[in-house]
Short mmCIF file of C-alpha atoms in Angstrom, two decimals:
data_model
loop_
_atom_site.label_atom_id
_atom_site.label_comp_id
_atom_site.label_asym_id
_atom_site.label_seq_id
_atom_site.Cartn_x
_atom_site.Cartn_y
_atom_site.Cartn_z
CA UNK A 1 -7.92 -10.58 44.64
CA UNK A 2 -9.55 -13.36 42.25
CA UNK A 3 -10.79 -10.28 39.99
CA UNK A 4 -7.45 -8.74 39.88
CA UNK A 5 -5.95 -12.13 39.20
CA UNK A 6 -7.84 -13.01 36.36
CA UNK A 7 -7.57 -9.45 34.91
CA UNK A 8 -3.60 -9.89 35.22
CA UNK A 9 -4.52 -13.24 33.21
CA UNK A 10 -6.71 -11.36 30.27
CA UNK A 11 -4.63 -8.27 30.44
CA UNK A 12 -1.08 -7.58 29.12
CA UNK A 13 -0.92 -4.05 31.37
CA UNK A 14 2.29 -3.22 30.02
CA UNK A 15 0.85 -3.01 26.77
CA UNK A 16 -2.58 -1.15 28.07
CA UNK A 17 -0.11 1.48 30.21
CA UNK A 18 1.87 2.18 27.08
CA UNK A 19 -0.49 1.96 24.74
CA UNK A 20 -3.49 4.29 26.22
CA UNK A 21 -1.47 7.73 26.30
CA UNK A 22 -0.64 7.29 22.23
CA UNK A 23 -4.04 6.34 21.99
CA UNK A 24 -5.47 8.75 23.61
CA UNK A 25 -3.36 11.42 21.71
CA UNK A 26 -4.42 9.82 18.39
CA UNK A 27 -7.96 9.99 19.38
CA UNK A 28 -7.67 14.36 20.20
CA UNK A 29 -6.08 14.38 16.61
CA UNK A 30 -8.82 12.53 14.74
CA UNK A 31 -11.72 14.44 16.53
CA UNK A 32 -10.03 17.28 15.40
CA UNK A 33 -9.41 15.92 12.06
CA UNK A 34 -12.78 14.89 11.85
CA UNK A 35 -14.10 18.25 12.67
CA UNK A 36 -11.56 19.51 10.12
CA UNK A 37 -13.48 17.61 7.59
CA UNK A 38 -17.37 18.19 8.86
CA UNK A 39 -16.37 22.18 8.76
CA UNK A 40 -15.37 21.45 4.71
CA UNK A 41 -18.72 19.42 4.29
CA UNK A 42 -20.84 22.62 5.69
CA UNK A 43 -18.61 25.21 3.72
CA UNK A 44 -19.95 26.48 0.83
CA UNK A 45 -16.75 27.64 -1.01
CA UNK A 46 -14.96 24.44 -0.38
CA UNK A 47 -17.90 21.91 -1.29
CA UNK A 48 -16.80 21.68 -5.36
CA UNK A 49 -13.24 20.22 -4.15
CA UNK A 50 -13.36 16.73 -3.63
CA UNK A 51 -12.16 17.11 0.12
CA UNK A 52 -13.47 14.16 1.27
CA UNK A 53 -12.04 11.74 -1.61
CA UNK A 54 -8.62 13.50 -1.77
CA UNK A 55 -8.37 13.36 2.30
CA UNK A 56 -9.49 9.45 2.34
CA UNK A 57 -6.95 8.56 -0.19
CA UNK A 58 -4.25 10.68 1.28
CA UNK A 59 -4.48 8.75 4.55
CA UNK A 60 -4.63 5.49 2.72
CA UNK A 61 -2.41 5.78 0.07
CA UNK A 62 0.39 7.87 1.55
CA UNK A 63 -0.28 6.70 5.16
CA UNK A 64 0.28 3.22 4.29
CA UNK A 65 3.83 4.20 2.46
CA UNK A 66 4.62 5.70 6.03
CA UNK A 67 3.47 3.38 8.15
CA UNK A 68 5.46 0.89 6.31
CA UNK A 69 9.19 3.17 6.58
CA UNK A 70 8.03 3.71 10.39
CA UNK A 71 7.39 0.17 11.00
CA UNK A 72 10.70 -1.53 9.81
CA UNK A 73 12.78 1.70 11.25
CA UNK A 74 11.41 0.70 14.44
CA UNK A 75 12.36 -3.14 13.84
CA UNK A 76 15.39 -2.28 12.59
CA UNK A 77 16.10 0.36 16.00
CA UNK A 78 15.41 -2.43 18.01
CA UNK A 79 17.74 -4.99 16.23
CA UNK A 80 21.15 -4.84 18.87
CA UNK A 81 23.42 -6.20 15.23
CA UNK A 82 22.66 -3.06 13.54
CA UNK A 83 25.40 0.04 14.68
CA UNK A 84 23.53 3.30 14.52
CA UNK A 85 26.01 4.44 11.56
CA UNK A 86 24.03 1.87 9.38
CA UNK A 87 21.19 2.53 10.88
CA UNK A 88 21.34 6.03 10.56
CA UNK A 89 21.85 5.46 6.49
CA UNK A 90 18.75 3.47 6.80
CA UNK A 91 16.62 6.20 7.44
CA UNK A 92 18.12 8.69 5.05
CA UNK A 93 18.06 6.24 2.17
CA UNK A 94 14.75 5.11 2.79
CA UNK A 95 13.73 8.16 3.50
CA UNK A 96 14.27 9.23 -0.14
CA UNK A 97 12.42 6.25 -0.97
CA UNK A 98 9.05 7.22 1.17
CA UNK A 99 9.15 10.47 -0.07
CA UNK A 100 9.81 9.99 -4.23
CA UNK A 101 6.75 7.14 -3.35
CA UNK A 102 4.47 10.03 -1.84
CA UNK A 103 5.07 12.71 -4.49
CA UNK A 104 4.00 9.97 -6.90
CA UNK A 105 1.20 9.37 -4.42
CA UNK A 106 0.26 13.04 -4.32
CA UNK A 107 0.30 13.20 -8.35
CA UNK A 108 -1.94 10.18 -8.50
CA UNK A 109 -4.77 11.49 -5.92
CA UNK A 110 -4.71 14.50 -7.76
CA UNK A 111 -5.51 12.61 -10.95
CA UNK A 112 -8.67 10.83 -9.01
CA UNK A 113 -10.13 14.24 -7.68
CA UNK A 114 -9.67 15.77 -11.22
CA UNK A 115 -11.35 12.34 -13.15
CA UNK A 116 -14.55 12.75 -9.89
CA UNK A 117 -14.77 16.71 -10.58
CA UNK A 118 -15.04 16.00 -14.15
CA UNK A 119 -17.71 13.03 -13.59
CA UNK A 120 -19.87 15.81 -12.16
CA UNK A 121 -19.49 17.82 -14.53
CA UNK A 122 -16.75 20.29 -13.29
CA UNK A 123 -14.62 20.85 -16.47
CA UNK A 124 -12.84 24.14 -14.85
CA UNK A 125 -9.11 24.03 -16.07
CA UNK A 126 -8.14 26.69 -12.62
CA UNK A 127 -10.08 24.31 -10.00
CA UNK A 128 -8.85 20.65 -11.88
CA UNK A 129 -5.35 22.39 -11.57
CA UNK A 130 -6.14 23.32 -7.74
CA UNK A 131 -6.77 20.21 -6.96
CA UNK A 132 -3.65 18.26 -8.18
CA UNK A 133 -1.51 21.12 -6.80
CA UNK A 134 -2.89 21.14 -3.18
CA UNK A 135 -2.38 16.92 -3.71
CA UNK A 136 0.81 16.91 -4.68
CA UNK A 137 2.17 19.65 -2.24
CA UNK A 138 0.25 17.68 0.73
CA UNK A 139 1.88 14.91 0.08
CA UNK A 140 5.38 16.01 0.00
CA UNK A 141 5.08 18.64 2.67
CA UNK A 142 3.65 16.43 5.04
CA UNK A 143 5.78 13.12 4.35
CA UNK A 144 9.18 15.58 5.08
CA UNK A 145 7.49 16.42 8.80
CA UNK A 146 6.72 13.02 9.48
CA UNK A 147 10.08 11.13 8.41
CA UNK A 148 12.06 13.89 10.94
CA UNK A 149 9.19 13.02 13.25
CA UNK A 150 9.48 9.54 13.50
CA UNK A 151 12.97 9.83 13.69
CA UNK A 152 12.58 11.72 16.36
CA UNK A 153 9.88 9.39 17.91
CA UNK A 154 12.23 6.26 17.94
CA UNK A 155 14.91 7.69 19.63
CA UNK A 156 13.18 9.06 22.48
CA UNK A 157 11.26 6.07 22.74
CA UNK A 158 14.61 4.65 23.17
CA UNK A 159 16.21 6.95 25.55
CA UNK A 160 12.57 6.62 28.04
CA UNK A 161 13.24 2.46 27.45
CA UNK A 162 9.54 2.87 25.94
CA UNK A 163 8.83 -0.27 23.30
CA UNK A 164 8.24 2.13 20.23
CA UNK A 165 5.77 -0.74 19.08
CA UNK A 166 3.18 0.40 21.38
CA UNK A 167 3.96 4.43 20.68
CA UNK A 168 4.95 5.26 17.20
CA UNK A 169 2.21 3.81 15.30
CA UNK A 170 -0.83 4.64 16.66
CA UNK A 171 0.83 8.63 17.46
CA UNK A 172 2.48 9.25 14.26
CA UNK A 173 -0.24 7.40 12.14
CA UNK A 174 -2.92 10.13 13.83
CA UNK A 175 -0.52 13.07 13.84
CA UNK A 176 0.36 12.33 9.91
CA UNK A 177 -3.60 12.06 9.15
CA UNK A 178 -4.72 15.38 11.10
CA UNK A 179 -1.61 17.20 9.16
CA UNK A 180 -2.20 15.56 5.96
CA UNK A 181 -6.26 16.85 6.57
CA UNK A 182 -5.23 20.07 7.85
CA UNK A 183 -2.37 21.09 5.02
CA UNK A 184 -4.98 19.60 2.67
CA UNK A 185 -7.75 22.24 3.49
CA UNK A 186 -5.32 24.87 3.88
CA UNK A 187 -3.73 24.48 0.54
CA UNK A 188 -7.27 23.80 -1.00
CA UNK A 189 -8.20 27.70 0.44
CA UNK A 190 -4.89 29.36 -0.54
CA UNK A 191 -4.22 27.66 -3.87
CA UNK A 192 -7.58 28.75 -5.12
CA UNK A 193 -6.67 32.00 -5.21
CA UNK A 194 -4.11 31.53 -7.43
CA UNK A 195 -3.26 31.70 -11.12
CA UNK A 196 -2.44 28.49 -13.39
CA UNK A 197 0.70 29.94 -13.96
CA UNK A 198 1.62 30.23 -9.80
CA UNK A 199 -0.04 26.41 -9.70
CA UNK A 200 1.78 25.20 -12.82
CA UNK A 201 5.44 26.42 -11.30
CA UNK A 202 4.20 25.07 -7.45
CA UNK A 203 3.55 21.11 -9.58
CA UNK A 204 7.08 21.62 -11.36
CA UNK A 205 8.93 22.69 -8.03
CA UNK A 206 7.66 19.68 -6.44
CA UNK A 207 8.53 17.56 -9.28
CA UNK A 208 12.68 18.79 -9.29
CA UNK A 209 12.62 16.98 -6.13
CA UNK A 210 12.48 13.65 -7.87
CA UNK A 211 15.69 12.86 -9.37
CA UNK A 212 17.85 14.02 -5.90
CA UNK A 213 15.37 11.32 -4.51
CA UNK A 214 15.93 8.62 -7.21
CA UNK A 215 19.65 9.27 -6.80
CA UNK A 216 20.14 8.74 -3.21
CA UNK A 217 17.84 5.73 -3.63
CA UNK A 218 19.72 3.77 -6.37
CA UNK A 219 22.67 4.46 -4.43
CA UNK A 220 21.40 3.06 -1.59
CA UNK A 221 22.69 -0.81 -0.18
CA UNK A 222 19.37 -1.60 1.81
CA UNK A 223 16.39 -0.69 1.22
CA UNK A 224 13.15 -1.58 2.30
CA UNK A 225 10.98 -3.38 0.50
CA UNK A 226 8.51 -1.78 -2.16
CA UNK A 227 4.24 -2.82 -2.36
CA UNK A 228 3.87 -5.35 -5.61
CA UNK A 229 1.51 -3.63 -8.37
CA UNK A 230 -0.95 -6.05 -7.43
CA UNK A 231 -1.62 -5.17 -3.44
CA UNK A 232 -1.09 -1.79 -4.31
CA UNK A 233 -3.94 -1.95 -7.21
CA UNK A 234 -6.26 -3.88 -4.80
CA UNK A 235 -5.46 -1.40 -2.26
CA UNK A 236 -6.31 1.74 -3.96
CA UNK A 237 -9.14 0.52 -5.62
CA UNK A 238 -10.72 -0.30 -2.39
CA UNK A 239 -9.78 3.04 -0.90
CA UNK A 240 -11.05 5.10 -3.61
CA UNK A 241 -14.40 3.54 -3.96
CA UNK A 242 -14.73 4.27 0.17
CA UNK A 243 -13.59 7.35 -0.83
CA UNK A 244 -15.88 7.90 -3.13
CA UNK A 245 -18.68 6.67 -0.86
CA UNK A 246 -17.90 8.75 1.95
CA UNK A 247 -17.93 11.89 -0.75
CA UNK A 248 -21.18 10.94 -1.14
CA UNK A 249 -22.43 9.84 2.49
CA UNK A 250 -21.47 12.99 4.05
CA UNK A 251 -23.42 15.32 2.03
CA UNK A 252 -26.62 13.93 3.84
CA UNK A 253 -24.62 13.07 7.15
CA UNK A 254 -22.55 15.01 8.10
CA UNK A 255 -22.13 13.00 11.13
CA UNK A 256 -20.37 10.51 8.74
CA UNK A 257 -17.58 13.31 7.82
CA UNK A 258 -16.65 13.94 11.37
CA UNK A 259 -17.19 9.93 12.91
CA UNK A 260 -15.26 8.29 9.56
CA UNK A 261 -11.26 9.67 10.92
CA UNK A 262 -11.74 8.10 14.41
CA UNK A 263 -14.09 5.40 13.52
CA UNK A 264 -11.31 4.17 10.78
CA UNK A 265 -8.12 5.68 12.20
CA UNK A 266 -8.85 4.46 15.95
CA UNK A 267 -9.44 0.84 14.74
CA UNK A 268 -6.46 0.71 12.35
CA UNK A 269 -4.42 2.53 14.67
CA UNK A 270 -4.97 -0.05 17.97
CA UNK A 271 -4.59 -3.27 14.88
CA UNK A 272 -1.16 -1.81 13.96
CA UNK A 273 0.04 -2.45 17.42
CA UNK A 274 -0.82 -5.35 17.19
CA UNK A 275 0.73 -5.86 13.88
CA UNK A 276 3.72 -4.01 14.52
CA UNK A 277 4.42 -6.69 18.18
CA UNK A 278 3.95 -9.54 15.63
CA UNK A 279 6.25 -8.39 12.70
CA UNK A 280 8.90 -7.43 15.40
CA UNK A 281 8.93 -10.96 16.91
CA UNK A 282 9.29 -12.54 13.26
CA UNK A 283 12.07 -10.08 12.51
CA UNK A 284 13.79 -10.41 15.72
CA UNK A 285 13.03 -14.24 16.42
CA UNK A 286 11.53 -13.16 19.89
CA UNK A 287 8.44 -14.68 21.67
CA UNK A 288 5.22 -12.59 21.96
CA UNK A 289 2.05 -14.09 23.39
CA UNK A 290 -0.10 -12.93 20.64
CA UNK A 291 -3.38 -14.36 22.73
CA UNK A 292 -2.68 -11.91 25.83
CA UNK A 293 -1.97 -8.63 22.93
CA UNK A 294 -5.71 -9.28 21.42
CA UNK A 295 -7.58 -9.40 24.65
CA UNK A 296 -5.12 -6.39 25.99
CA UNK A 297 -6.62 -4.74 22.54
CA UNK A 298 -10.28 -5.48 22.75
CA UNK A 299 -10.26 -4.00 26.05
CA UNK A 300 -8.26 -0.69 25.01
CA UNK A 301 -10.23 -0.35 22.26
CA UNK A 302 -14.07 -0.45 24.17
CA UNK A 303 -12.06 2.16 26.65
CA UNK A 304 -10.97 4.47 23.48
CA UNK A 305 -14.47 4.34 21.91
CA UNK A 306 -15.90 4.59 25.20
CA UNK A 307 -13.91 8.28 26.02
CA UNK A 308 -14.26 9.33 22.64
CA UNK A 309 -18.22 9.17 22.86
CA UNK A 310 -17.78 11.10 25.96
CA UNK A 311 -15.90 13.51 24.31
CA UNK A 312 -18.06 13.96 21.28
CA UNK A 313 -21.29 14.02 23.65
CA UNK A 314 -19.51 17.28 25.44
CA UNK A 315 -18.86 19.49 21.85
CA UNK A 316 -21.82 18.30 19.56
CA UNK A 317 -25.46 17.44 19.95
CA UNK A 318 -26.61 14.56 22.28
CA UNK A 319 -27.94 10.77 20.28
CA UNK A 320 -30.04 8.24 21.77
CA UNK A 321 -28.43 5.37 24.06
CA UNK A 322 -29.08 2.59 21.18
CA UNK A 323 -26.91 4.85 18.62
CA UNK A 324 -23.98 4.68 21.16
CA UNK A 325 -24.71 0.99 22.38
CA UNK A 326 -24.21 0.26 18.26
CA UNK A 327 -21.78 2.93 17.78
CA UNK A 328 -19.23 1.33 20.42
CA UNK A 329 -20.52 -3.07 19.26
CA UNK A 330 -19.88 -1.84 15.59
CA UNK A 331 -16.37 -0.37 16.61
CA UNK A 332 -15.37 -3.22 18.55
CA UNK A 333 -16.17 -5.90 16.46
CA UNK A 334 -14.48 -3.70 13.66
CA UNK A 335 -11.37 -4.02 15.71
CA UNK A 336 -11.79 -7.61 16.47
CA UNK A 337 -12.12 -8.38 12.37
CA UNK A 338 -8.87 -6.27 12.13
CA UNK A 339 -7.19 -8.37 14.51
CA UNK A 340 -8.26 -11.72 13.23
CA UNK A 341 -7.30 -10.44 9.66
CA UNK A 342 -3.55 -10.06 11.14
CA UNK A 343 -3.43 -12.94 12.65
CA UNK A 344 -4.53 -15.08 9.57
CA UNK A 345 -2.14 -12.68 6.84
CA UNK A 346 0.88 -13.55 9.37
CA UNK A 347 -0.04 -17.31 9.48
CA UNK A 348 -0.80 -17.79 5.79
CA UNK A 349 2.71 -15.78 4.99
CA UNK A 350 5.19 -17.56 7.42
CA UNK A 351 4.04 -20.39 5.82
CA UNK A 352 5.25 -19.06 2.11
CA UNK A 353 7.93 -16.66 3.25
CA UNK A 354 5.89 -13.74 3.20
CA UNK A 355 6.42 -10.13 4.05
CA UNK A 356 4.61 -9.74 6.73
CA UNK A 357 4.67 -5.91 6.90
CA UNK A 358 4.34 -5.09 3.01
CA UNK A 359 1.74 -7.07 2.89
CA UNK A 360 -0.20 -7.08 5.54
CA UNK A 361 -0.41 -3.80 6.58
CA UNK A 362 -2.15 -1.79 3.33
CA UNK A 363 -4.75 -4.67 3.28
CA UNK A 364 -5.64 -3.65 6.96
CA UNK A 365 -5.92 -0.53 5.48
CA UNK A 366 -8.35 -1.07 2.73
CA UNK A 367 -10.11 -3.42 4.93
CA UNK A 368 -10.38 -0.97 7.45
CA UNK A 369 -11.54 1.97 5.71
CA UNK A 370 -14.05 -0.20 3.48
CA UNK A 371 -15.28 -1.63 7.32
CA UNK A 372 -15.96 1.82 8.78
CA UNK A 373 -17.92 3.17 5.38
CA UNK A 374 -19.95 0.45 5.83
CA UNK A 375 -20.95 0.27 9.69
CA UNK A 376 -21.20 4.29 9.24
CA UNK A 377 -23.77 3.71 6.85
CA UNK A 378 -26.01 1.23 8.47
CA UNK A 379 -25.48 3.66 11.96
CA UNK A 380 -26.60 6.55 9.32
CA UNK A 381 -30.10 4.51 8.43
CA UNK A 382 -30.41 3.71 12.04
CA UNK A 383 -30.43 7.28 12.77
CA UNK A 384 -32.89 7.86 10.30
CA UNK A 385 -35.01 5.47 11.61
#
């Protein structure tokens, strides 16, 4: 009885029960996604596209765009002021808005796998054409499935009385990274086939989508709010240079390819929750016990890494116990740095009148993706030694 009391004092199980299943489901997607992206590494055909670089920008770049739309429509759902008319314009509006951000997204990452293909020495006008196509089509492809499926996320959340703060960001976040991964390979293996004629009408088609988008959005009377230049610059620098990294990493390791979408995505995924609770209680002026949410976290997140080494251990080739004993201390602490890093964004910007969510959550991001490059790495010369 004393255990179970003092769990009930460390433990917030609503949040664990609700929590775990999206969890979980994230964690299938990014061992898939992960395998997705160790299958690429092995391929021979596929190794002169910048996979790995395109993919970790894609989830970055794009993923924070979505993440941001997903967490104020949730805010917003949960707001009892708001009629669903208005709310309803919210998400078509803004929905313009996500997606004329991630066909500028999808144009950009096309531009940074064209300038790293060209650094080594690729100067192939059909491949550097390849790659901004299969970008730019990712991007937009995959933003259009995940604004219908978020949509579709909040309102069953709110028919089943779930809090969407424990569901949608950790699911969708996963689900949009193995279909941004998956579309990305696809398009990567069908587009080569093609002519620069076919690719050069596919980047124009994309493009006519543009002004509907810029339309709807100017006439739009609330929309959320938009990155400045500066987080967005710090952002993408940070994420291309992991990028880059892991481009590099996972040609020796290919461990690296497959452990970076869980290692990063898990972490970022169980900090958004927490995120997410903490910009809803700003938003909505309600109380949230944001000492009982970390604990509840720490735990779920030893429990995730836990069952995900498990998993891994079943489909690839067995480590030693002190890889795993570091594999699961490096994850956890990552999680715990994530946390803390919340916590002190969404102090330091109450205090100035910051936006917690603009702000707050690309920096996680970056942080998070420069975090897991780096503990990869020193598990990768651990291995080797």
């Amino acid at each position: 009885m004393i255990l179970i009391e003092m769990m009930c004092d460390l433990c917030d199980f609503t949040l664990l029960l609700q929590s775990t299943p999206s969890l979980i489901i994230s964690l299938f997607g990014l061992l898939v996604t992960g395998k997705l992206l160790e299958n690429v590494v092995e391929t021979t055909g596929m190794q002169k596209f910048p996979i790995l670089l395109q993919s970790n920008c894609i989830l970055n770049f794009k993923g924070n765009v979505e993440l941001l739309y997903a967490l104020y429509l949730s805010s917003l759902r949960q707001n009892d002021c708001v009629t669903y008319e208005k709310y309803l314009r919210y998400v078509f509006d803004n929905g313009n808005l996500v997606l004329l951000q991630s066909i500028t997204i999808g144009i950009t990452i096309g531009i940074i796998g064209i300038a790293r293909s060209i650094l080594v020495g690729i100067f192939e006008l059909k491949l550097l054409t390849t790659i901004l196509t299969t970008s730019l089509v990712t991007c937009t492809i995959t933003t259009l499935i995940f604004i219908l499926l978020l949509y579709l996320t909040i309102e069953f959340s709110k028919w089943m009385s779930i809090s969407p703060d424990n569901v949608i960001l950790p699911t969708l976040g996963s689900l949009s990274d193995f279909l941004s991964i998956r579309f990305l390979i696809l398009f990567t293996d069908y587009f080569k086939h093609f002519s620069i004629y076919i690719l050069s009408l596919t980047i124009l088609s994309c493009l006519c989508i543009i002004p509907f988008c810029i339309f709807f959005v100017c006439a739009s009377k609330k929309r959320m709010p938009i990155q400045s230049v500066s987080i967005l610059a710090f952002t993408y620098i940070l994420s291309t240079f992991g990028g880059y990294i892991l481009d590099k990493m996972s040609i020796k390791y290919t461990f690296v390819a497959s452990s970076f979408p869980v290692y990063s995505g898990l972490a970022v995924s169980i900090s958004f929750i927490y995120l997410h609770k903490i910009f809803t209680s700003v938003s909505n002026r309600t109380e949230h016990n944001s000492k009982l949410s970390y604990l509840t976290l720490i735990i779920t997140s030893f429990l995730m890494i836990v069952f995900y080494i498990l998993l891994s251990s079943i489909f690839d080739l067995k480590r030693s116990l002190m890889f795993y004993a570091l594999f699961i201390l490096f994850f956890i602490f990552q999680v715990m740095l994530l946390l803390k890093l919340i916590e002190m964004l969404a102090k330091f910007l109450q205090c100035y009148d910051g936006d917690i969510g603009i702000i707050s959550l690309p920096i996680v991001t970056a942080v998070g993706d420069v975090t897991s490059t780096t503990l990869l790495m020193l598990l990768a010369n651990i291995k080797d030694n």
